Structure formats: structure tokens, C-alpha cells
Amino acid sequence: MSVCQDVGYSEMRLPNLLGHSSLEGEVVPRSEDWRPLLQTGCHPQAQAFLCSLIAPVCLDAFIQPCRSLCVAVRDNCAPVLACQGHVWPEALDCDRFPTQEDMCLTPHPKHSNSHLAKALPKPACQACPSVEEHPSLKTVLDALCQDDFAVTAKLSRRRLPSGEPEFEVEGRVEFIRQGPLLPYDTQHLLQQWLLINLPCANVLVRPGRAQLYLLTGAVQPDGTLALTRLFPWHKKNNSITIATRKWKHHKC
């Protein structure tokens, strides 16, 4: 079961803590339902929490997740579920889990580099940014002036065997205006944005071959990234090409 394949044990027990008794008929397909959420990285222990319920380790007694772990995962991941049009399921009501932390799976202590993680921009659910198919030169330059950052990236949309779309940031992300973004983190940041904002991604990213976009946006006071404009970079439209060349010497 690929969703839980690297959780640190190789044998599970059935029925699991959600009442599923059939591996192929219930456990595997239900576990795949959680893949889109886990891919967003909404909480570092989301996989451990969910797999302790879906694929509990094979011991004489169940090791349930602690209520504190459930609350930590829920508080971080429920907003992502809501962004994707879902609610936190009743089966994962945190009140059902034990509070005695010596008898259950506890949250990991915060790592020493947590201050660095807090300093990094992070994606969040947002209203969909506007799309300008054939912008004027002034429109592009205004966007570069008004927003905190501007990058170019190739975005692709493919269809999985299940029929669900898959979005990907292909290749390198190039900076037009770096702003508060970090070079080593920006591709991952945009990828996570697409995974969290699936309804927007469905509207913004065309199926088929990867399309080059100019993306502009801002980092909010709470550290969350918000995309504000997407410009598909068409070969026939020179406005973006001219704007990105003029930008180095442009006075806003």
C-alpha cells in the first residue's frame, strides 16, 4: 500500500481502526483518497496519523494516535481539505482518541530548525488569481511593480489512471523579481500551492503540453504566499518578453 509504505513497519492488522476488513476492497482504495492531502505537506505527521488508523502496526493491541496528535494534524490539514471542497471526516473526530500520552502515538517535539521553517513563505488556500491571456505591456509592467515577486515557470496538467488531474511545476523556476522568495524553495512552494488550491489549478492550468507562465504575487504579513496574476506566455504576444527585458531599468 503505497500511501503507507515508508511508515517504519511492514505488517499491519485488520480490521483497522476505521473498521475496514478487506485490504484490496477497502483499505487500499480508501488510503488513496488521502494521497492528495498528504502530498500538500499540511503537517509533518499527517501520514503517521492517518496510517496508524488505516494500516495499524501488527501488535497484540492497537496503538492509537493521541488526541494531541489528531488535533495538531486536524488544525493544519482541515483548512486544506476545506480548500479542496471537503470537511474533516467524523471518523477522525479527535475526541475519540486517548489523552494519556504514554499509551498512544504522540506528536514529535518541534525540531531545532522550526524557526527557519516559520521564516519561509508557505502556500495557503486563497481566491483564484486572475488570468491575463493577452496583456498589454503596461499591464505586465504594472503587475511587476505592484507585486512582491514575479517568476516564470512551466505548469503542466495530466490525467491520472483514476481520472483525477495531476499538476506539476516542470523544470527550473526563473526569477524576474525575486522579492522574499528563496531560490532553493520556490519550485516546491509553487508545487504545494497547486496541490492545496486544486479548484484554482483546475481552472488555471490547461491540459496537454506544459505551458510557460509569468506568475506574480505577494507574501502576506503572516508568511503565506498569494498568487495574484497569471500570464500565459504565448509566443505571439511580445508584451511579456518586452516587459521582462525592460524591467531591470524600469522605474515604477
PDB file of C-alpha atoms in Angstrom:
ATOM      1  CA  MET A   1       0.000   0.000   0.000  1.00  0.00           C
ATOM      2  CA  SER A   2       1.964   2.947  -1.338  1.00  0.00           C
ATOM      3  CA  VAL A   3       0.432   5.670   0.849  1.00  0.00           C
ATOM      4  CA  CYS A   4       1.827   3.980   3.984  1.00  0.00           C
ATOM      5  CA  GLN A   5       4.830   2.142   2.544  1.00  0.00           C
ATOM      6  CA  ASP A   6       7.513   4.099   4.428  1.00  0.00           C
ATOM      7  CA  VAL A   7       5.970   4.401   7.893  1.00  0.00           C
ATOM      8  CA  GLY A   8       8.560   2.181   9.593  1.00  0.00           C
ATOM      9  CA  TYR A   9       6.822  -1.212   9.784  1.00  0.00           C
ATOM     10  CA  SER A  10       5.904  -3.898   7.253  1.00  0.00           C
ATOM     11  CA  GLU A  11       2.938  -5.740   8.809  1.00  0.00           C
ATOM     12  CA  MET A  12      -0.494  -4.326   9.627  1.00  0.00           C
ATOM     13  CA  ARG A  13      -3.568  -5.727  11.315  1.00  0.00           C
ATOM     14  CA  LEU A  14      -7.154  -5.962  10.111  1.00  0.00           C
ATOM     15  CA  PRO A  15      -9.808  -4.866  10.766  1.00  0.00           C
ATOM     16  CA  ASN A  16      -8.160  -1.475  11.099  1.00  0.00           C
ATOM     17  CA  LEU A  17      -9.194   1.369  13.396  1.00  0.00           C
ATOM     18  CA  LEU A  18     -11.685   2.656  10.810  1.00  0.00           C
ATOM     19  CA  GLY A  19     -13.475  -0.704  10.653  1.00  0.00           C
ATOM     20  CA  HIS A  20     -12.117  -1.789   7.256  1.00  0.00           C
ATOM     21  CA  SER A  21     -11.556  -5.544   6.989  1.00  0.00           C
ATOM     22  CA  SER A  22     -10.727  -6.018   3.286  1.00  0.00           C
ATOM     23  CA  LEU A  23      -7.260  -4.952   2.150  1.00  0.00           C
ATOM     24  CA  GLU A  24      -7.949  -4.710  -1.585  1.00  0.00           C
ATOM     25  CA  GLY A  25     -11.635  -3.838  -1.329  1.00  0.00           C
ATOM     26  CA  GLU A  26     -11.496  -1.146   1.355  1.00  0.00           C
ATOM     27  CA  VAL A  27      -8.090  -0.297   2.824  1.00  0.00           C
ATOM     28  CA  VAL A  28      -6.121   0.353  -0.383  1.00  0.00           C
ATOM     29  CA  PRO A  29      -8.770   2.427  -2.219  1.00  0.00           C
ATOM     30  CA  ARG A  30      -9.628   4.412   0.933  1.00  0.00           C
ATOM     31  CA  SER A  31      -5.951   5.108   1.571  1.00  0.00           C
ATOM     32  CA  GLU A  32      -5.603   6.530  -1.951  1.00  0.00           C
ATOM     33  CA  ASP A  33      -8.346   9.034  -1.129  1.00  0.00           C
ATOM     34  CA  TRP A  34      -5.882  10.653   1.285  1.00  0.00           C
ATOM     35  CA  ARG A  35      -2.979  10.940  -1.161  1.00  0.00           C
ATOM     36  CA  PRO A  36      -3.864  14.468  -2.436  1.00  0.00           C
ATOM     37  CA  LEU A  37      -3.951  15.783   1.138  1.00  0.00           C
ATOM     38  CA  LEU A  38      -0.698  14.101   2.164  1.00  0.00           C
ATOM     39  CA  GLN A  39       1.061  15.497  -0.907  1.00  0.00           C
ATOM     40  CA  THR A  40       0.340  19.038   0.267  1.00  0.00           C
ATOM     41  CA  GLY A  41       2.593  18.559   3.307  1.00  0.00           C
ATOM     42  CA  CYS A  42      -0.074  20.137   5.509  1.00  0.00           C
ATOM     43  CA  HIS A  43       1.512  18.584   8.635  1.00  0.00           C
ATOM     44  CA  PRO A  44       4.777  16.622   9.023  1.00  0.00           C
ATOM     45  CA  GLN A  45       2.994  13.820  10.911  1.00  0.00           C
ATOM     46  CA  ALA A  46      -0.158  13.624   8.783  1.00  0.00           C
ATOM     47  CA  GLN A  47       0.990  10.365   7.183  1.00  0.00           C
ATOM     48  CA  ALA A  48       1.878   8.766  10.539  1.00  0.00           C
ATOM     49  CA  PHE A  49      -1.501   9.797  11.964  1.00  0.00           C
ATOM     50  CA  LEU A  50      -3.576   8.520   9.042  1.00  0.00           C
ATOM     51  CA  CYS A  51      -1.600   5.302   8.608  1.00  0.00           C
ATOM     52  CA  SER A  52      -1.939   4.470  12.314  1.00  0.00           C
ATOM     53  CA  LEU A  53      -5.680   4.283  11.600  1.00  0.00           C
ATOM     54  CA  ILE A  54      -5.722   2.893   8.053  1.00  0.00           C
ATOM     55  CA  ALA A  55      -2.821   0.440   8.405  1.00  0.00           C
ATOM     56  CA  PRO A  56      -2.135  -0.042  12.149  1.00  0.00           C
ATOM     57  CA  VAL A  57       1.057  -1.878  13.075  1.00  0.00           C
ATOM     58  CA  CYS A  58       0.520  -5.587  13.756  1.00  0.00           C
ATOM     59  CA  LEU A  59       0.815  -5.878  17.548  1.00  0.00           C
ATOM     60  CA  ASP A  60      -1.310  -7.585  20.191  1.00  0.00           C
ATOM     61  CA  ALA A  61      -3.055  -4.295  20.928  1.00  0.00           C
ATOM     62  CA  PHE A  62      -3.794  -1.275  18.760  1.00  0.00           C
ATOM     63  CA  ILE A  63      -1.552   1.764  19.165  1.00  0.00           C
ATOM     64  CA  GLN A  64      -3.955   4.623  18.622  1.00  0.00           C
ATOM     65  CA  PRO A  65      -2.893   8.174  17.822  1.00  0.00           C
ATOM     66  CA  CYS A  66      -3.066  10.509  20.801  1.00  0.00           C
ATOM     67  CA  ARG A  67      -5.723  13.193  20.820  1.00  0.00           C
ATOM     68  CA  SER A  68      -2.985  15.838  20.784  1.00  0.00           C
ATOM     69  CA  LEU A  69      -1.590  14.381  17.536  1.00  0.00           C
ATOM     70  CA  CYS A  70      -5.048  14.322  15.977  1.00  0.00           C
ATOM     71  CA  VAL A  71      -5.643  17.952  16.952  1.00  0.00           C
ATOM     72  CA  ALA A  72      -2.273  19.054  15.556  1.00  0.00           C
ATOM     73  CA  VAL A  73      -2.907  17.321  12.217  1.00  0.00           C
ATOM     74  CA  ARG A  74      -6.543  18.438  12.045  1.00  0.00           C
ATOM     75  CA  ASP A  75      -5.776  22.090  12.770  1.00  0.00           C
ATOM     76  CA  ASN A  76      -3.213  22.187   9.955  1.00  0.00           C
ATOM     77  CA  CYS A  77      -4.893  19.920   7.403  1.00  0.00           C
ATOM     78  CA  ALA A  78      -8.623  20.665   7.797  1.00  0.00           C
ATOM     79  CA  PRO A  79      -8.221  24.102   6.113  1.00  0.00           C
ATOM     80  CA  VAL A  80      -6.556  22.372   3.148  1.00  0.00           C
ATOM     81  CA  LEU A  81      -9.412  19.866   2.938  1.00  0.00           C
ATOM     82  CA  ALA A  82     -11.875  22.764   3.031  1.00  0.00           C
ATOM     83  CA  CYS A  83      -9.996  24.459   0.186  1.00  0.00           C
ATOM     84  CA  GLN A  84     -10.474  21.283  -1.840  1.00  0.00           C
ATOM     85  CA  GLY A  85     -14.191  21.156  -1.050  1.00  0.00           C
ATOM     86  CA  HIS A  86     -14.140  18.568   1.750  1.00  0.00           C
ATOM     87  CA  VAL A  87     -14.722  18.602   5.509  1.00  0.00           C
ATOM     88  CA  TRP A  88     -12.737  16.870   8.251  1.00  0.00           C
ATOM     89  CA  PRO A  89     -14.438  13.453   8.472  1.00  0.00           C
ATOM     90  CA  GLU A  90     -16.450  12.415  11.508  1.00  0.00           C
ATOM     91  CA  ALA A  91     -14.483   9.151  11.636  1.00  0.00           C
ATOM     92  CA  LEU A  92     -11.440  11.247  12.574  1.00  0.00           C
ATOM     93  CA  ASP A  93     -13.141  13.155  15.392  1.00  0.00           C
ATOM     94  CA  CYS A  94     -10.267  13.868  17.764  1.00  0.00           C
ATOM     95  CA  ASP A  95     -12.416  13.304  20.849  1.00  0.00           C
ATOM     96  CA  ARG A  96     -12.395   9.555  20.128  1.00  0.00           C
ATOM     97  CA  PHE A  97      -8.641   9.273  20.743  1.00  0.00           C
ATOM     98  CA  PRO A  98      -6.921   8.859  24.132  1.00  0.00           C
ATOM     99  CA  THR A  99      -5.390  11.714  26.086  1.00  0.00           C
ATOM    100  CA  GLN A 100      -2.911   9.589  28.099  1.00  0.00           C
ATOM    101  CA  GLU A 101       0.206  10.148  26.032  1.00  0.00           C
ATOM    102  CA  ASP A 102       2.094   7.136  27.406  1.00  0.00           C
ATOM    103  CA  MET A 103      -0.421   4.817  25.710  1.00  0.00           C
ATOM    104  CA  CYS A 104      -0.658   6.312  22.225  1.00  0.00           C
ATOM    105  CA  LEU A 105       1.198   7.856  19.272  1.00  0.00           C
ATOM    106  CA  THR A 106       2.314  11.333  20.305  1.00  0.00           C
ATOM    107  CA  PRO A 107       3.306  14.389  18.258  1.00  0.00           C
ATOM    108  CA  HIS A 108       7.034  14.737  17.641  1.00  0.00           C
ATOM    109  CA  PRO A 109       8.750  17.546  19.520  1.00  0.00           C
ATOM    110  CA  LYS A 110       9.418  20.610  17.402  1.00  0.00           C
ATOM    111  CA  HIS A 111      12.716  20.427  15.559  1.00  0.00           C
ATOM    112  CA  SER A 112      15.535  22.850  16.218  1.00  0.00           C
ATOM    113  CA  ASN A 113      15.149  24.376  12.740  1.00  0.00           C
ATOM    114  CA  SER A 114      11.489  25.232  13.274  1.00  0.00           C
ATOM    115  CA  HIS A 115      12.387  28.949  13.364  1.00  0.00           C
ATOM    116  CA  LEU A 116      13.725  28.594   9.809  1.00  0.00           C
ATOM    117  CA  ALA A 117      10.555  26.844   8.655  1.00  0.00           C
ATOM    118  CA  LYS A 118       8.482  29.672  10.114  1.00  0.00           C
ATOM    119  CA  ALA A 119      10.566  32.209   8.187  1.00  0.00           C
ATOM    120  CA  LEU A 120       9.933  30.522   4.829  1.00  0.00           C
ATOM    121  CA  PRO A 121       6.948  31.653   2.751  1.00  0.00           C
ATOM    122  CA  LYS A 122       4.272  28.980   2.737  1.00  0.00           C
ATOM    123  CA  PRO A 123       1.326  28.298   0.421  1.00  0.00           C
ATOM    124  CA  ALA A 124      -2.246  28.612   1.634  1.00  0.00           C
ATOM    125  CA  CYS A 125      -5.801  28.407   0.355  1.00  0.00           C
ATOM    126  CA  GLN A 126      -6.782  31.580  -1.499  1.00  0.00           C
ATOM    127  CA  ALA A 127      -9.196  33.065  -4.008  1.00  0.00           C
ATOM    128  CA  CYS A 128      -8.058  32.184  -7.513  1.00  0.00           C
ATOM    129  CA  PRO A 129      -5.675  34.693  -9.115  1.00  0.00           C
ATOM    130  CA  SER A 130      -6.667  36.484 -12.291  1.00  0.00           C
ATOM    131  CA  VAL A 131      -5.517  35.219 -15.685  1.00  0.00           C
ATOM    132  CA  GLU A 132      -4.496  37.683 -18.407  1.00  0.00           C
ATOM    133  CA  GLU A 133      -4.384  35.872 -21.745  1.00  0.00           C
ATOM    134  CA  HIS A 134      -3.176  38.777 -23.914  1.00  0.00           C
ATOM    135  CA  PRO A 135      -1.900  41.507 -21.592  1.00  0.00           C
ATOM    136  CA  SER A 136      -0.601  44.856 -22.751  1.00  0.00           C
ATOM    137  CA  LEU A 137       2.951  45.933 -21.979  1.00  0.00           C
ATOM    138  CA  LYS A 138       1.614  48.391 -19.376  1.00  0.00           C
ATOM    139  CA  THR A 139      -0.425  45.643 -17.665  1.00  0.00           C
ATOM    140  CA  VAL A 140       2.630  43.431 -17.253  1.00  0.00           C
ATOM    141  CA  LEU A 141       4.873  46.254 -16.030  1.00  0.00           C
ATOM    142  CA  ASP A 142       2.199  47.374 -13.558  1.00  0.00           C
ATOM    143  CA  ALA A 143       1.989  43.830 -12.182  1.00  0.00           C
ATOM    144  CA  LEU A 144       5.766  43.671 -11.784  1.00  0.00           C
ATOM    145  CA  CYS A 145       5.682  46.972  -9.892  1.00  0.00           C
ATOM    146  CA  GLN A 146       2.687  46.233  -7.676  1.00  0.00           C
ATOM    147  CA  ASP A 147       3.506  42.688  -6.556  1.00  0.00           C
ATOM    148  CA  ASP A 148       6.290  41.398  -4.296  1.00  0.00           C
ATOM    149  CA  PHE A 149       7.660  38.826  -6.709  1.00  0.00           C
ATOM    150  CA  ALA A 150       7.464  37.625 -10.299  1.00  0.00           C
ATOM    151  CA  VAL A 151       8.652  34.273 -11.650  1.00  0.00           C
ATOM    152  CA  THR A 152       8.362  32.265 -14.830  1.00  0.00           C
ATOM    153  CA  ALA A 153       7.510  28.577 -14.596  1.00  0.00           C
ATOM    154  CA  LYS A 154       6.221  25.777 -16.784  1.00  0.00           C
ATOM    155  CA  LEU A 155       2.995  24.298 -15.414  1.00  0.00           C
ATOM    156  CA  SER A 156       1.591  21.032 -16.702  1.00  0.00           C
ATOM    157  CA  ARG A 157      -1.648  19.148 -16.214  1.00  0.00           C
ATOM    158  CA  ARG A 158      -2.001  15.418 -16.817  1.00  0.00           C
ATOM    159  CA  ARG A 159      -4.712  12.899 -16.107  1.00  0.00           C
ATOM    160  CA  LEU A 160      -4.013  10.022 -13.733  1.00  0.00           C
ATOM    161  CA  PRO A 161      -5.376   6.494 -14.391  1.00  0.00           C
ATOM    162  CA  SER A 162      -8.014   7.247 -11.748  1.00  0.00           C
ATOM    163  CA  GLY A 163      -9.232  10.153 -13.887  1.00  0.00           C
ATOM    164  CA  GLU A 164      -8.049  12.792 -11.426  1.00  0.00           C
ATOM    165  CA  PRO A 165      -5.823  15.606 -12.739  1.00  0.00           C
ATOM    166  CA  GLU A 166      -2.199  15.898 -11.660  1.00  0.00           C
ATOM    167  CA  PHE A 167      -0.418  19.254 -11.706  1.00  0.00           C
ATOM    168  CA  GLU A 168       3.314  19.777 -11.834  1.00  0.00           C
ATOM    169  CA  VAL A 169       5.864  22.570 -11.964  1.00  0.00           C
ATOM    170  CA  GLU A 170       8.298  21.389 -14.647  1.00  0.00           C
ATOM    171  CA  GLY A 171      11.950  22.374 -14.794  1.00  0.00           C
ATOM    172  CA  ARG A 172      13.511  25.435 -13.231  1.00  0.00           C
ATOM    173  CA  VAL A 173      11.672  28.454 -11.904  1.00  0.00           C
ATOM    174  CA  GLU A 174      13.239  31.673 -13.196  1.00  0.00           C
ATOM    175  CA  PHE A 175      13.096  34.921 -11.230  1.00  0.00           C
ATOM    176  CA  ILE A 176      12.075  38.198 -12.822  1.00  0.00           C
ATOM    177  CA  ARG A 177      11.627  39.818  -9.420  1.00  0.00           C
ATOM    178  CA  GLN A 178      12.780  37.636  -6.523  1.00  0.00           C
ATOM    179  CA  GLY A 179      11.338  39.621  -3.624  1.00  0.00           C
ATOM    180  CA  PRO A 180      11.052  37.487  -0.453  1.00  0.00           C
ATOM    181  CA  LEU A 181      11.254  34.138  -2.276  1.00  0.00           C
ATOM    182  CA  LEU A 182      14.216  31.784  -1.854  1.00  0.00           C
ATOM    183  CA  PRO A 183      15.766  30.170  -4.952  1.00  0.00           C
ATOM    184  CA  TYR A 184      16.024  26.668  -3.480  1.00  0.00           C
ATOM    185  CA  ASP A 185      12.437  26.661  -2.177  1.00  0.00           C
ATOM    186  CA  THR A 186      10.342  28.352  -4.872  1.00  0.00           C
ATOM    187  CA  GLN A 187       9.654  25.387  -7.165  1.00  0.00           C
ATOM    188  CA  HIS A 188       8.473  23.335  -4.179  1.00  0.00           C
ATOM    189  CA  LEU A 189       6.442  26.302  -2.932  1.00  0.00           C
ATOM    190  CA  LEU A 190       4.578  26.624  -6.250  1.00  0.00           C
ATOM    191  CA  GLN A 191       4.045  22.859  -6.408  1.00  0.00           C
ATOM    192  CA  GLN A 192       2.469  22.895  -2.939  1.00  0.00           C
ATOM    193  CA  TRP A 193       0.307  25.866  -3.956  1.00  0.00           C
ATOM    194  CA  LEU A 194      -1.114  23.859  -6.875  1.00  0.00           C
ATOM    195  CA  LEU A 195      -1.818  20.859  -4.618  1.00  0.00           C
ATOM    196  CA  ILE A 196      -3.581  22.960  -1.982  1.00  0.00           C
ATOM    197  CA  ASN A 197      -5.537  25.132  -4.421  1.00  0.00           C
ATOM    198  CA  LEU A 198      -6.829  22.312  -6.623  1.00  0.00           C
ATOM    199  CA  PRO A 199     -10.011  24.156  -7.699  1.00  0.00           C
ATOM    200  CA  CYS A 200      -7.868  27.077  -8.906  1.00  0.00           C
ATOM    201  CA  ALA A 201      -5.347  24.779 -10.576  1.00  0.00           C
ATOM    202  CA  ASN A 202      -8.171  23.084 -12.485  1.00  0.00           C
ATOM    203  CA  VAL A 203      -9.215  26.452 -13.889  1.00  0.00           C
ATOM    204  CA  LEU A 204      -5.785  27.989 -14.462  1.00  0.00           C
ATOM    205  CA  VAL A 205      -3.663  25.178 -15.909  1.00  0.00           C
ATOM    206  CA  ARG A 206      -4.534  23.815 -19.320  1.00  0.00           C
ATOM    207  CA  PRO A 207      -4.351  20.086 -20.106  1.00  0.00           C
ATOM    208  CA  GLY A 208      -1.732  18.858 -22.549  1.00  0.00           C
ATOM    209  CA  ARG A 209       1.797  20.133 -23.003  1.00  0.00           C
ATOM    210  CA  ALA A 210       3.418  22.220 -20.297  1.00  0.00           C
ATOM    211  CA  GLN A 211       2.676  25.933 -20.683  1.00  0.00           C
ATOM    212  CA  LEU A 212       5.093  28.692 -19.696  1.00  0.00           C
ATOM    213  CA  TYR A 213       3.564  31.285 -17.356  1.00  0.00           C
ATOM    214  CA  LEU A 214       4.629  34.528 -15.763  1.00  0.00           C
ATOM    215  CA  LEU A 215       3.294  34.449 -12.196  1.00  0.00           C
ATOM    216  CA  THR A 216       3.201  37.429  -9.868  1.00  0.00           C
ATOM    217  CA  GLY A 217       2.164  37.591  -6.255  1.00  0.00           C
ATOM    218  CA  ALA A 218       2.800  38.729  -2.714  1.00  0.00           C
ATOM    219  CA  VAL A 219       3.830  37.279   0.623  1.00  0.00           C
ATOM    220  CA  GLN A 220       1.321  38.236   3.300  1.00  0.00           C
ATOM    221  CA  PRO A 221       2.289  39.502   6.792  1.00  0.00           C
ATOM    222  CA  ASP A 222       1.606  36.018   8.215  1.00  0.00           C
ATOM    223  CA  GLY A 223       4.119  34.496   5.778  1.00  0.00           C
ATOM    224  CA  THR A 224       1.612  32.943   3.381  1.00  0.00           C
ATOM    225  CA  LEU A 225       2.109  33.231  -0.351  1.00  0.00           C
ATOM    226  CA  ALA A 226      -0.699  34.600  -2.516  1.00  0.00           C
ATOM    227  CA  LEU A 227      -0.574  34.472  -6.296  1.00  0.00           C
ATOM    228  CA  THR A 228      -2.316  37.493  -7.798  1.00  0.00           C
ATOM    229  CA  ARG A 229      -1.851  37.217 -11.567  1.00  0.00           C
ATOM    230  CA  LEU A 230      -1.012  34.558 -14.141  1.00  0.00           C
ATOM    231  CA  PHE A 231       0.089  35.488 -17.632  1.00  0.00           C
ATOM    232  CA  PRO A 232       0.306  32.601 -20.136  1.00  0.00           C
ATOM    233  CA  TRP A 233       3.471  33.380 -22.109  1.00  0.00           C
ATOM    234  CA  HIS A 234       2.312  32.973 -25.714  1.00  0.00           C
ATOM    235  CA  LYS A 235       4.914  33.178 -28.469  1.00  0.00           C
ATOM    236  CA  LYS A 236       2.686  35.506 -30.495  1.00  0.00           C
ATOM    237  CA  ASN A 237       2.361  38.047 -27.686  1.00  0.00           C
ATOM    238  CA  ASN A 238       5.528  40.097 -27.199  1.00  0.00           C
ATOM    239  CA  SER A 239       4.300  42.144 -24.235  1.00  0.00           C
ATOM    240  CA  ILE A 240       5.702  39.788 -21.603  1.00  0.00           C
ATOM    241  CA  THR A 241       9.027  39.413 -23.408  1.00  0.00           C
ATOM    242  CA  ILE A 242       9.458  43.176 -23.728  1.00  0.00           C
ATOM    243  CA  ALA A 243       8.295  43.814 -20.148  1.00  0.00           C
ATOM    244  CA  THR A 244      10.738  41.328 -18.625  1.00  0.00           C
ATOM    245  CA  ARG A 245      13.592  42.906 -20.597  1.00  0.00           C
ATOM    246  CA  LYS A 246      12.621  46.458 -19.663  1.00  0.00           C
ATOM    247  CA  TRP A 247      12.045  45.583 -16.026  1.00  0.00           C
ATOM    248  CA  LYS A 248      15.699  45.876 -14.972  1.00  0.00           C
ATOM    249  CA  HIS A 249      15.714  49.556 -15.964  1.00  0.00           C
ATOM    250  CA  HIS A 250      12.045  50.358 -15.376  1.00  0.00           C
ATOM    251  CA  LYS A 251      11.058  52.929 -12.743  1.00  0.00           C
ATOM    252  CA  CYS A 252       7.739  52.169 -11.107  1.00  0.00           C
TER     253      CYS A 252
END
